[in-house]
Each structure stands twice: as structure tokens, then as C-alpha cells.
Short mmCIF file of C-alpha atoms in Angstrom, two decimals:
data_model
loop_
_atom_site.label_atom_id
_atom_site.label_comp_id
_atom_site.label_asym_id
_atom_site.label_seq_id
_atom_site.Cartn_x
_atom_site.Cartn_y
_atom_site.Cartn_z
CA MET A 1 87.78 98.14 70.01
CA ASN A 2 89.09 95.99 72.84
CA GLU A 3 91.55 97.68 75.16
CA VAL A 4 95.05 96.22 75.05
CA VAL A 5 96.02 94.40 78.26
CA ARG A 6 99.54 95.01 79.60
CA LEU A 7 101.05 92.15 81.58
CA ALA A 8 104.33 91.54 83.38
CA LEU A 9 105.45 87.93 82.98
CA ILE A 10 107.85 86.91 85.76
CA VAL A 11 109.64 83.61 85.15
CA ASN A 12 111.92 81.66 87.46
CA PRO A 13 113.65 79.41 84.87
CA GLN A 14 115.27 77.33 87.63
CA ALA A 15 111.95 76.21 89.13
CA GLY A 16 110.77 72.66 88.58
CA ARG A 17 114.29 71.56 87.59
CA GLY A 18 114.11 73.72 84.47
CA HIS A 19 110.48 73.02 83.62
CA ALA A 20 109.59 76.67 84.29
CA ALA A 21 111.71 77.86 81.36
CA ARG A 22 109.61 75.82 78.92
CA ALA A 23 106.36 76.74 80.67
CA GLY A 24 107.35 80.41 80.55
CA ALA A 25 107.95 80.27 76.81
CA GLU A 26 104.53 78.67 76.26
CA ALA A 27 102.81 81.21 78.49
CA ASP A 28 104.55 84.10 76.73
CA SER A 29 103.53 82.83 73.31
CA ALA A 30 99.91 82.22 74.32
CA LEU A 31 99.49 85.67 75.84
CA ARG A 32 101.06 87.51 72.90
CA THR A 33 98.98 85.51 70.43
CA ALA A 34 95.88 86.51 72.38
CA GLY A 35 96.80 90.18 71.95
CA ALA A 36 98.39 91.07 75.29
CA VAL A 37 101.42 93.33 75.55
CA VAL A 38 103.87 91.27 77.59
CA THR A 39 106.99 92.39 79.43
CA LEU A 40 109.11 89.28 80.07
CA LEU A 41 111.17 89.32 83.27
CA GLU A 42 113.44 86.36 84.07
CA GLY A 43 115.24 86.01 87.39
CA SER A 44 117.95 83.45 88.08
CA SER A 45 117.77 83.73 91.88
CA ALA A 46 115.23 84.54 94.58
CA GLU A 47 116.84 87.97 95.08
CA GLN A 48 116.74 88.80 91.39
CA THR A 49 113.15 87.60 91.05
CA ARG A 50 112.12 89.85 93.92
CA SER A 51 113.90 92.81 92.32
CA LEU A 52 112.09 92.12 89.05
CA ALA A 53 108.76 91.94 90.91
CA GLN A 54 109.44 95.38 92.38
CA ARG A 55 110.17 96.68 88.89
CA ALA A 56 107.00 95.11 87.54
CA VAL A 57 104.87 96.76 90.23
CA ARG A 58 106.44 100.17 89.51
CA ASP A 59 105.50 99.84 85.83
CA GLU A 60 101.81 99.47 86.83
CA PRO A 61 100.69 96.75 84.39
CA ASP A 62 97.15 95.42 84.32
CA GLY A 63 98.28 92.17 85.92
CA ILE A 64 101.20 89.97 86.90
CA VAL A 65 101.78 86.46 85.57
CA VAL A 66 104.18 84.32 87.63
CA VAL A 67 105.74 81.16 86.20
CA GLY A 68 107.29 78.89 88.83
CA GLY A 69 106.54 76.87 91.91
CA ASP A 70 104.94 77.74 95.23
CA GLY A 71 108.29 79.01 96.50
CA THR A 72 108.70 81.40 93.56
CA LEU A 73 105.34 83.04 94.19
CA THR A 74 105.77 83.06 97.98
CA GLY A 75 109.02 85.00 97.61
CA ILE A 76 107.26 87.92 95.91
CA VAL A 77 103.58 87.64 96.81
CA ASP A 78 103.80 90.18 99.63
CA LEU A 79 104.96 92.81 97.13
CA LEU A 80 102.27 91.86 94.65
CA ALA A 81 99.57 91.83 97.33
CA GLU A 82 100.46 95.37 98.41
CA SER A 83 100.10 96.55 94.81
CA GLY A 84 96.57 95.18 94.50
CA LEU A 85 97.37 93.81 91.05
CA PRO A 86 95.72 90.53 90.04
CA ILE A 87 98.10 87.58 89.93
CA THR A 88 98.02 84.69 87.49
CA LEU A 89 100.02 81.60 88.45
CA VAL A 90 101.47 79.30 85.81
CA PRO A 91 102.54 76.35 87.98
CA ALA A 92 105.95 74.98 87.06
CA GLY A 93 107.50 73.82 90.32
CA THR A 94 107.98 70.42 91.88
CA GLY A 95 105.00 70.59 94.25
CA ASN A 96 102.44 73.05 92.82
CA ASP A 97 100.21 72.70 95.86
CA LEU A 98 98.67 76.17 95.55
CA ALA A 99 97.63 75.40 91.98
CA ARG A 100 95.98 72.18 93.14
CA ALA A 101 94.08 74.08 95.82
CA LEU A 102 92.79 76.68 93.38
CA GLY A 103 92.04 74.42 90.43
CA ILE A 104 94.79 75.81 88.22
CA PRO A 105 95.97 73.24 85.63
CA THR A 106 99.46 71.97 86.43
CA ALA A 107 100.22 70.55 82.97
CA ASP A 108 98.77 73.23 80.65
CA PRO A 109 100.86 76.44 80.87
CA GLN A 110 98.96 78.14 78.07
CA ARG A 111 95.53 77.65 79.66
CA ALA A 112 96.88 78.72 83.06
CA ALA A 113 98.43 81.87 81.57
CA LEU A 114 95.34 82.88 79.57
CA ALA A 115 93.43 83.20 82.84
CA ALA A 116 95.13 86.61 83.03
CA LEU A 117 92.90 87.72 80.14
CA GLY A 118 89.66 85.81 80.59
CA GLY A 119 89.76 84.05 83.93
CA SER A 120 87.76 84.38 87.11
CA ALA A 121 89.07 86.53 89.94
CA ARG A 122 89.36 84.77 93.29
CA THR A 123 90.49 86.49 96.45
CA ILE A 124 92.53 84.30 98.80
CA ASP A 125 94.17 84.59 102.20
CA LEU A 126 97.86 84.72 103.05
CA GLY A 127 99.39 82.96 106.02
CA THR A 128 102.02 84.80 108.07
CA ILE A 129 104.88 83.42 110.17
CA SER A 130 106.90 85.45 112.67
CA SER A 131 110.04 83.75 113.93
CA GLN A 132 113.56 84.77 114.92
CA GLY A 133 112.77 88.46 114.57
CA SER A 134 111.31 88.43 111.07
CA GLU A 135 107.93 87.88 109.45
CA ARG A 136 107.22 86.03 106.21
CA VAL A 137 104.08 85.10 104.35
CA PHE A 138 103.10 81.67 103.07
CA LEU A 139 100.48 80.34 100.70
CA THR A 140 99.96 76.67 101.51
CA VAL A 141 101.07 74.82 104.68
CA ALA A 142 103.48 75.47 107.54
CA ALA A 143 105.12 72.27 108.83
CA LEU A 144 106.55 72.13 112.35
CA GLY A 145 107.13 68.46 113.18
CA PHE A 146 108.60 65.29 111.70
CA ASP A 147 107.93 66.52 108.15
CA ALA A 148 109.87 69.73 108.76
CA LYS A 149 112.78 67.73 110.17
CA VAL A 150 112.82 65.56 107.04
CA SER A 151 113.02 68.73 104.91
CA GLU A 152 115.81 70.03 107.13
CA ARG A 153 117.73 66.76 106.83
CA THR A 154 117.26 66.73 103.05
CA ASN A 155 118.86 70.17 102.81
CA THR A 156 121.90 69.09 104.84
CA LEU A 157 122.65 65.94 102.83
CA ARG A 158 125.01 66.31 99.88
CA HIS A 159 124.26 62.92 98.32
CA PRO A 160 122.41 61.31 96.64
CA SER A 161 120.54 63.67 94.30
CA GLY A 162 116.87 64.25 93.59
CA ARG A 163 114.14 62.24 95.30
CA LEU A 164 116.66 59.68 96.60
CA ARG A 165 118.08 62.33 98.91
CA TYR A 166 114.59 62.96 100.33
CA TYR A 167 114.02 59.24 100.87
CA LEU A 168 117.36 58.93 102.65
CA ALA A 169 116.45 61.87 104.87
CA LEU A 170 113.13 60.17 105.64
CA VAL A 171 114.91 56.99 106.73
CA VAL A 172 117.38 58.95 108.88
CA GLU A 173 114.63 60.89 110.65
CA LEU A 174 112.55 57.76 111.17
CA ALA A 175 115.52 56.20 112.92
CA ARG A 176 115.82 59.33 115.10
CA LEU A 177 112.07 59.65 115.67
CA ARG A 178 111.02 61.11 118.98
CA PRO A 179 108.11 63.37 119.98
CA THR A 180 108.52 67.11 119.69
CA ALA A 181 107.72 68.88 122.96
CA PHE A 182 105.36 71.41 121.44
CA ARG A 183 104.00 74.25 123.56
CA ILE A 184 100.93 75.61 121.76
CA SER A 185 98.56 78.53 122.12
CA VAL A 186 95.60 78.84 119.73
CA ASP A 187 93.78 82.17 119.35
CA GLY A 188 95.40 83.61 122.46
CA GLU A 189 94.41 80.82 124.84
CA VAL A 190 96.72 79.83 127.68
CA GLU A 191 99.80 78.10 126.30
CA HIS A 192 99.88 74.38 127.05
CA GLU A 193 102.17 71.43 126.44
CA GLN A 194 101.04 69.20 123.59
CA PRO A 195 103.86 66.89 122.46
CA GLY A 196 103.42 65.34 119.06
CA THR A 197 104.89 63.80 115.93
CA LEU A 198 103.41 66.21 113.41
CA LEU A 199 102.01 69.71 113.56
CA ALA A 200 100.80 71.40 110.40
CA VAL A 201 99.06 74.74 109.96
CA GLY A 202 97.31 75.03 106.63
CA ASN A 203 96.04 77.95 104.58
CA THR A 204 95.37 75.34 101.88
CA GLY A 205 95.06 71.57 102.06
CA SER A 206 98.26 69.96 100.80
CA TYR A 207 102.02 70.14 100.78
CA GLY A 208 104.87 68.12 99.30
CA GLY A 209 103.26 67.80 95.88
CA GLY A 210 99.77 66.74 96.90
CA MET A 211 99.82 65.22 100.40
CA PRO A 212 96.55 66.49 101.93
CA ILE A 213 97.76 67.05 105.48
CA CYS A 214 95.04 69.68 106.12
CA PRO A 215 92.30 68.36 103.82
CA ASP A 216 89.58 70.70 105.12
CA ALA A 217 91.62 73.91 104.78
CA ARG A 218 90.28 76.55 102.39
CA ALA A 219 92.30 79.44 101.01
CA ASP A 220 89.49 81.98 101.22
CA ASP A 221 87.80 81.41 104.59
CA GLY A 222 89.96 83.75 106.68
CA ARG A 223 91.02 80.88 108.95
CA LEU A 224 93.83 78.37 109.36
CA ASP A 225 93.51 74.62 109.86
CA VAL A 226 95.72 73.23 112.65
CA VAL A 227 96.39 69.48 112.45
CA HIS A 228 98.23 67.82 115.34
CA VAL A 229 99.36 64.19 115.39
CA ALA A 230 100.07 62.71 118.83
CA PRO A 231 103.38 60.99 119.63
CA LEU A 232 103.71 57.81 117.57
CA THR A 233 106.09 54.89 117.34
CA ARG A 234 107.89 54.35 114.04
CA LEU A 235 105.53 51.53 113.12
CA ARG A 236 102.39 53.55 113.88
CA LEU A 237 103.74 56.50 111.90
CA LEU A 238 104.41 54.24 108.92
CA ARG A 239 100.87 52.90 109.20
CA LEU A 240 99.51 56.44 109.24
CA PHE A 241 101.28 57.45 106.01
CA PRO A 242 98.76 55.78 103.63
CA LEU A 243 95.97 57.69 105.38
CA LEU A 244 97.94 60.93 105.06
CA LEU A 245 98.32 60.32 101.34
CA ARG A 246 94.55 59.89 100.99
CA GLY A 247 93.58 62.69 103.36
CA THR A 248 91.63 60.33 105.61
CA HIS A 249 93.86 60.65 108.67
CA LEU A 250 91.53 63.11 110.45
CA ARG A 251 89.37 60.14 111.45
CA ARG A 252 92.14 58.67 113.58
CA PRO A 253 92.02 59.27 117.37
CA GLU A 254 95.68 60.31 117.43
CA VAL A 255 94.92 63.18 115.02
CA GLN A 256 93.32 66.45 116.16
CA ARG A 257 92.12 69.23 113.89
CA ARG A 258 91.21 72.77 114.89
CA ARG A 259 90.40 75.98 113.06
CA ALA A 260 92.16 79.12 114.20
CA GLY A 261 93.01 82.69 113.40
CA SER A 262 96.40 82.52 115.11
CA VAL A 263 98.73 79.91 116.55
CA ARG A 264 101.84 80.29 118.69
CA VAL A 265 104.21 77.32 118.90
CA SER A 266 107.55 76.69 120.59
CA ALA A 267 109.78 73.69 121.23
CA PRO A 268 113.50 73.23 121.97
CA ASP A 269 114.08 71.49 118.62
CA LEU A 270 111.39 73.26 116.60
CA VAL A 271 112.08 73.73 112.88
CA VAL A 272 109.53 75.57 110.75
CA TYR A 273 109.05 75.08 107.01
CA ALA A 274 106.43 76.71 104.82
CA ASP A 275 105.89 76.38 101.07
CA GLY A 276 108.96 74.14 101.10
CA GLU A 277 111.30 76.76 102.58
CA ARG A 278 112.87 77.05 106.04
CA VAL A 279 111.26 80.05 107.74
CA GLY A 280 112.11 79.74 111.42
CA ALA A 281 113.20 77.73 114.45
CA GLY A 282 112.66 77.56 118.19
CA GLU A 283 109.39 79.46 118.27
CA CYS A 284 106.94 81.02 115.86
CA SER A 285 103.64 82.87 115.67
CA ILE A 286 101.41 81.98 112.74
CA GLY A 287 98.50 84.12 111.57
CA VAL A 288 96.38 84.89 108.54
CA ARG A 289 95.70 87.94 106.37
CA PRO A 290 92.19 87.42 105.02
CA ALA A 291 91.43 88.28 101.39
CA ALA A 292 94.98 89.53 100.84
CA VAL A 293 95.57 88.48 97.21
CA THR A 294 93.51 88.37 94.03
CA MET A 295 94.29 85.35 91.86
CA MET A 296 93.09 84.82 88.28
CA ILE A 297 91.77 81.30 87.78
CA PRO A 298 90.88 79.61 84.44
CA ARG A 299 87.13 79.36 83.87
CA GLU A 300 85.69 75.88 83.70
#
């Protein structure tokens, strides 16, 4: 007789503009139909979701299934990593960049969820960011340049709504474009000035819903990919965007890529975003925790 599998299903119904609620229902149905005993936990805020994750860990299930976007999982993954429980991600956010990196289907909640029962285990790294007296983990990419400023501007605008607000923020920041006076130290080397337009530190390859800013980054190699774009004019930045979208920008002379175990960055106007969330300003230290999390991935 097969042993019954006990799973905690954590759903953020607000993720993906409500898409996670539907994805959660499909995941729940698929797992129960397959014979799993499922405890459904729905949180309406980041704080409540974290509280539910703590409860789930205390109940000691056989695994945790998380329905939501990269931000939903990032907000609780440190707790789940400490427990050692395998995590299954059912992507239902707006970006889903971690799912893309791991080969998790972004449009098939049932198949993604069933990986909890018959998937392949894959151990991945976690990025860490220390800034302003606190440390947070991240799963995909930390942005510290023009892209982070666009995210910051988007969050300050009240109108319009949706993607139009992002596009307006992009136009505003293009008009204000100037190099960031980065001071950078990689792997403990002497800190040096390296002004630039973009600086991204990737545990995985893409951010923003599939833009491969760090196309060579791998989630399980124990290293980070550091991509630096030199100071550019507005026109040259606009010309670089198509290459960024295709992941071919590393060939350009104004783009440098390094692999690192740790990076320290500061700048007077530094803003730091990771997994789509603001995580620091002014200065930050970025590192990696190798093989920190076990993810369940659908078999091919």
C-alpha cells in the first residue's frame, strides 16, 4: 500500500492580479485527486502568508506547495529552507522568473503541483542581501541601477494603472538618466569606482517576466553572475534594450560579466530591488547560500 503524502498548500490569492486564486484551486484539486492529504492555507498579505508558512512548518508535512509569484515564495523561503522540507512552486505571479529558470510550467497549475508527488528534486542556491541593517534572501536577480530606479518610480506613481504605470515610469527615468556612481568590491577585492547604467546580480538568469539580464546565471552552481553596463546615453540605452530582451547583450563592449561569491556595492543614489521588491538603499552586500533549498520539478 502506498503511503499517504501530507502536503501544506500555501496560496497567495492576490498574486498575479488574482490568477493565484484560480491556480490554487486547480492545484488543490489535482493533489487531492492524486491521493494527497492537503492542508489549504490562504494568506491575504505578506505578513499573514509568512505566519501560515510558520504554521505549516510546525505541522511537519511531507512537503510544501506554494502558489504565487516570485515575491510570494521569496517572503517565506528562508523559513522553508531552514525546515529542510521540499518545496513545490505553482507559478501564478506576474513575472514567474524562478519557474522559467527551473523549467516549471507557468500555464499548467495542475502539472506544476503534481511535482510534489512525482517530481524530481533539485537543490538550488539562495541569494542574500544585507542593507540598512537587515538581511533578506532572494531567488532570481538583484537590480541596482536604472532598472531598480524604474521600479522605484513605478511604486511612487499613483496613476495610471497596470503596465501603463510602468511605461510612464520608464519614460520619466529615461528623461532623468544619468550614470550611477557605483563603488564595487567583488569577492573581497579592493573597492573601486565603476560608474554605470545597470548593475544586476543574478542567482538565475531573468527578471521582469523573462528579460535575461544574466543569461549565464545558474541557480545551482553556488555562484552569482554580476552584469555591469557602462554609462550610456539615452539613445544607446534604447538601442541596447532589444539585445537585453534576447539575452545577447553580453557581447557588447559596454557590458561586463563576472562570476562571484560575494559583491559589495554602494552609491549615493543606490536603490536595490530583488525579486521585484525593494530590499535596500545606499549600500548593500550580496552573497549566496549554496544548495539552500530543495525544489520539486515536474519530470519531462
